[in-house]
């Protein structure tokens, strides 16, 4: 299994005593909504490198949820709207909030509800969820609203009472990105491995050769070389660099 989102997986290929593993996207931080990443010993490992720079050392997600809940207590008259993707990130945020002791109803943009119902049908407990799309404006005052990143600064968000705009993304580690998106409360929560987790994972596989894709290959390849591991960039045709800050990107 690969610890990215529910249903994600790694591909293991074996031929004449050699094993290659293609990881896809993965994270090493605990996630109550999916199985943890499993390190598979191999000769060749294909890894992502979304946050493949030493600057990306991301905080504990529980700390970021604590920031959000502190702000909710500090401004009880305002509504906190959190941008997050429908698959994986939304359900993870809900689980983190519940684990932190927040058991009030959560308000969800209509685009997020179907995937949450799917998670619940598979045994993931998310607590009381309500539709923010059909709610009266006053009902959501003081509450937490989850919505797609594209909606938090859209006309849809204007119906929320005095919203505090938040965005849950590893890219919120970069202050300029948060400022450019008009994010008042950035939450650095990612579904990708950060720099230290990438190095730890590559080392743990025991692979002598590692192909790096989807991200900042050069820095990671240089670091692998210092670990006596041969690295090379694997560039996929038509595979653009994904950015969670954009509505077209996949979750980071």
Coordinates of C-alpha atoms in Angstrom, one line a residue:
X1 CA 0.0 0.0 0.0
X2 CA 1.0 3.6 -0.5
X3 CA 0.1 6.2 2.1
X4 CA -1.3 8.9 -0.1
X5 CA -5.1 8.6 -0.2
X6 CA -7.6 5.8 0.3
X7 CA -7.1 3.3 -2.6
X8 CA -3.6 4.4 -3.7
X9 CA -1.0 1.8 -4.3
X10 CA 2.6 1.0 -5.3
X11 CA 3.5 -1.1 -8.3
X12 CA 6.1 -3.9 -7.7
X13 CA 7.8 -5.5 -10.7
X14 CA 10.2 -8.5 -10.4
X15 CA 12.3 -10.0 -13.2
X16 CA 15.2 -12.4 -12.9
X17 CA 15.8 -11.7 -9.2
X18 CA 15.6 -7.9 -9.6
X19 CA 12.8 -5.9 -8.1
X20 CA 11.6 -2.4 -9.2
X21 CA 9.0 -0.4 -7.2
X22 CA 7.0 2.6 -8.6
X23 CA 5.7 4.5 -5.6
X24 CA 3.4 7.1 -7.1
X25 CA 2.7 9.9 -4.7
X26 CA 3.1 9.2 -1.0
X27 CA 3.5 10.7 2.4
X28 CA 5.0 9.3 5.6
X29 CA 3.0 11.3 8.2
X30 CA 0.1 9.4 9.9
X31 CA -3.3 9.7 8.2
X32 CA -6.3 8.2 10.0
X33 CA -8.2 7.9 6.6
X34 CA -5.8 5.6 4.8
X35 CA -3.2 2.8 5.4
X36 CA 0.4 4.0 6.0
X37 CA 3.0 3.9 3.3
X38 CA 4.8 0.5 3.2
X39 CA 8.6 0.5 2.4
X40 CA 9.2 -2.3 -0.1
X41 CA 12.9 -3.4 -0.4
X42 CA 14.0 -3.2 -4.0
X43 CA 16.9 -2.7 -6.4
X44 CA 15.2 0.2 -8.3
X45 CA 12.8 2.7 -6.7
X46 CA 10.8 5.3 -8.6
X47 CA 10.0 8.2 -6.3
X48 CA 8.1 11.5 -6.5
X49 CA 9.8 14.7 -5.5
X50 CA 7.0 17.3 -5.1
X51 CA 8.8 18.8 -2.1
X52 CA 12.3 17.7 -3.2
X53 CA 14.1 20.7 -1.7
X54 CA 15.7 21.0 1.7
X55 CA 13.5 24.0 2.5
X56 CA 10.5 21.8 2.6
X57 CA 10.5 20.4 6.1
X58 CA 6.8 20.4 6.9
X59 CA 5.3 20.7 10.4
X60 CA 3.2 18.1 12.2
X61 CA -0.4 18.2 10.8
X62 CA -1.8 18.2 14.3
X63 CA 0.0 21.5 15.0
X64 CA -1.6 23.1 11.9
X65 CA -5.1 21.8 13.1
X66 CA -4.3 23.4 16.4
X67 CA -3.7 26.7 14.7
X68 CA -7.0 26.5 13.0
X69 CA -8.9 25.6 16.2
X70 CA -7.1 28.4 18.1
X71 CA -8.2 30.9 15.5
X72 CA -11.8 29.6 15.6
X73 CA -11.8 30.2 19.4
X74 CA -10.2 33.6 19.0
X75 CA -12.8 34.8 16.4
X76 CA -16.1 33.0 17.3
X77 CA -18.1 35.6 15.3
X78 CA -16.4 34.7 12.0
X79 CA -16.6 31.6 9.7
X80 CA -13.4 29.8 8.8
X81 CA -13.5 28.5 5.3
X82 CA -10.7 26.0 4.5
X83 CA -9.7 25.2 0.9
X84 CA -9.1 21.5 0.3
X85 CA -9.4 18.9 -2.4
X86 CA -12.4 16.5 -2.5
X87 CA -10.3 13.3 -2.6
X88 CA -8.2 12.6 0.4
X89 CA -7.4 16.0 1.8
X90 CA -11.0 16.9 2.8
X91 CA -11.5 13.6 4.7
X92 CA -8.1 13.8 6.3
X93 CA -8.8 17.3 7.6
X94 CA -12.1 16.1 9.0
X95 CA -10.4 13.2 10.8
X96 CA -7.7 15.4 12.1
X97 CA -10.3 17.9 13.5
X98 CA -12.2 15.0 15.1
X99 CA -9.0 13.6 16.6
X100 CA -8.2 17.1 18.0
X101 CA -11.6 17.1 19.9
X102 CA -13.7 19.2 17.5
X103 CA -17.0 17.5 17.3
X104 CA -19.3 20.3 16.1
X105 CA -21.0 19.9 12.7
X106 CA -18.7 20.6 9.8
X107 CA -20.1 22.5 6.8
X108 CA -19.1 21.2 3.3
X109 CA -19.4 22.7 -0.1
X110 CA -21.6 20.4 -2.2
X111 CA -18.6 19.2 -4.4
X112 CA -17.0 17.6 -1.3
X113 CA -20.0 15.6 0.1
X114 CA -20.1 12.7 -2.4
X115 CA -16.5 11.6 -1.7
X116 CA -17.1 11.9 2.0
X117 CA -20.1 9.6 1.8
X118 CA -18.0 7.2 -0.1
X119 CA -15.3 7.2 2.6
X120 CA -18.1 6.7 5.2
X121 CA -19.4 3.7 3.3
X122 CA -15.9 2.2 3.6
X123 CA -15.9 2.5 7.4
X124 CA -14.2 5.9 7.8
X125 CA -16.1 7.8 10.6
X126 CA -16.3 11.6 9.8
X127 CA -19.0 12.8 12.3
X128 CA -21.8 15.2 11.5
X129 CA -21.4 16.8 8.1
X130 CA -23.8 19.4 6.7
X131 CA -24.2 21.0 3.3
X132 CA -22.9 24.6 3.3
X133 CA -24.5 25.1 -0.1
X134 CA -28.1 25.0 1.1
X135 CA -27.5 26.4 4.7
X136 CA -28.7 29.8 5.8
X137 CA -25.9 32.3 6.2
X138 CA -26.3 32.7 10.0
X139 CA -26.2 29.0 10.6
X140 CA -22.5 28.8 9.7
X141 CA -21.3 31.7 11.9
X142 CA -18.5 30.6 14.1
X143 CA -18.2 27.3 12.3
X144 CA -15.7 25.6 9.9
X145 CA -16.6 25.3 6.3
X146 CA -14.6 23.0 3.9
X147 CA -14.6 23.9 0.2
X148 CA -12.6 23.3 -3.0
X149 CA -9.6 25.7 -3.3
X150 CA -11.3 27.3 -6.3
X151 CA -14.3 28.2 -4.2
X152 CA -12.8 29.9 -1.2
X153 CA -12.3 33.2 -3.0
X154 CA -15.2 32.8 -5.4
X155 CA -18.6 34.3 -5.3
X156 CA -19.8 31.2 -3.5
X157 CA -17.7 32.2 -0.4
X158 CA -19.4 35.6 -0.2
X159 CA -22.4 33.9 1.3
X160 CA -20.4 33.0 4.4
X161 CA -20.5 35.3 7.4
X162 CA -17.3 37.3 7.7
X163 CA -15.1 34.4 6.4
X164 CA -11.5 33.8 7.4
X165 CA -9.9 32.3 4.3
X166 CA -7.7 29.3 4.9
X167 CA -6.0 26.8 2.6
X168 CA -4.6 23.4 3.5
X169 CA -1.6 22.6 1.3
X170 CA 2.1 21.8 1.5
X171 CA 2.6 24.9 -0.7
X172 CA 1.4 27.1 2.2
X173 CA 4.9 26.6 3.5
X174 CA 5.8 29.3 1.0
X175 CA 4.4 32.6 2.3
X176 CA 4.4 34.3 -1.1
X177 CA 2.0 31.6 -2.3
X178 CA -0.4 32.2 0.6
X179 CA -0.3 35.9 0.1
X180 CA -0.9 35.6 -3.6
X181 CA -4.0 33.5 -3.0
X182 CA -5.4 35.9 -0.4
X183 CA -5.1 33.3 2.3
X184 CA -5.4 34.7 5.8
X185 CA -4.6 31.5 7.7
X186 CA -2.3 29.1 5.7
X187 CA -2.4 25.5 6.9
X188 CA 0.7 23.5 6.0
X189 CA -0.8 20.1 5.5
X190 CA 0.4 18.0 2.6
X191 CA -0.3 14.5 1.2
X192 CA 3.3 14.3 -0.1
X193 CA 6.6 13.4 1.6
X194 CA 8.7 16.4 2.6
X195 CA 12.5 16.6 2.1
X196 CA 13.5 14.5 5.2
X197 CA 10.8 11.9 4.4
X198 CA 12.0 11.5 0.8
X199 CA 15.5 10.9 1.9
X200 CA 14.5 8.5 4.7
X201 CA 12.3 6.5 2.3
X202 CA 14.9 6.2 -0.4
X203 CA 17.4 5.0 2.1
X204 CA 15.0 2.5 3.7
X205 CA 14.2 0.8 0.4
X206 CA 17.9 -0.3 0.0
X207 CA 17.7 0.6 -3.7
X208 CA 21.0 1.2 -5.4
X209 CA 19.3 3.2 -8.2
X210 CA 16.5 5.7 -7.8
X211 CA 14.5 7.4 -10.5
X212 CA 13.1 10.7 -9.5
X213 CA 9.9 12.2 -11.1
X214 CA 7.2 14.8 -10.5
X215 CA 9.0 17.6 -8.7
X216 CA 12.5 19.0 -8.0
X217 CA 14.7 16.2 -9.3
X218 CA 18.1 18.0 -9.2
X219 CA 18.4 18.6 -5.5
X220 CA 17.2 15.1 -4.6
X221 CA 19.5 13.4 -7.1
X222 CA 22.5 15.4 -5.7
X223 CA 21.5 14.3 -2.1
X224 CA 21.2 10.7 -3.2
X225 CA 24.7 10.8 -4.7
X226 CA 26.1 11.8 -1.4
X227 CA 24.4 8.7 0.0
X228 CA 26.1 6.5 -2.6
X229 CA 22.8 6.0 -4.5
X230 CA 22.6 6.5 -8.2
X231 CA 19.8 8.9 -9.1
X232 CA 18.4 10.0 -12.4
X233 CA 15.5 12.1 -13.5
X234 CA 12.6 10.4 -15.1
X235 CA 10.6 12.9 -17.1
X236 CA 7.2 11.8 -18.2
X237 CA 5.9 13.3 -21.5
X238 CA 2.8 15.4 -20.9
X239 CA 3.1 15.2 -17.1
X240 CA 3.1 18.8 -16.0
X241 CA 4.3 19.9 -12.6
X242 CA 1.3 19.7 -10.3
X243 CA 0.6 22.5 -7.9
X244 CA -2.1 22.3 -5.3
X245 CA -2.5 26.1 -5.4
X246 CA -4.1 25.7 -8.8
X247 CA -7.5 24.4 -9.5
X248 CA -6.1 22.1 -12.2
X249 CA -3.5 20.4 -9.9
X250 CA -3.7 17.3 -7.8
X251 CA -3.6 17.4 -4.0
X252 CA -0.4 18.3 -2.4

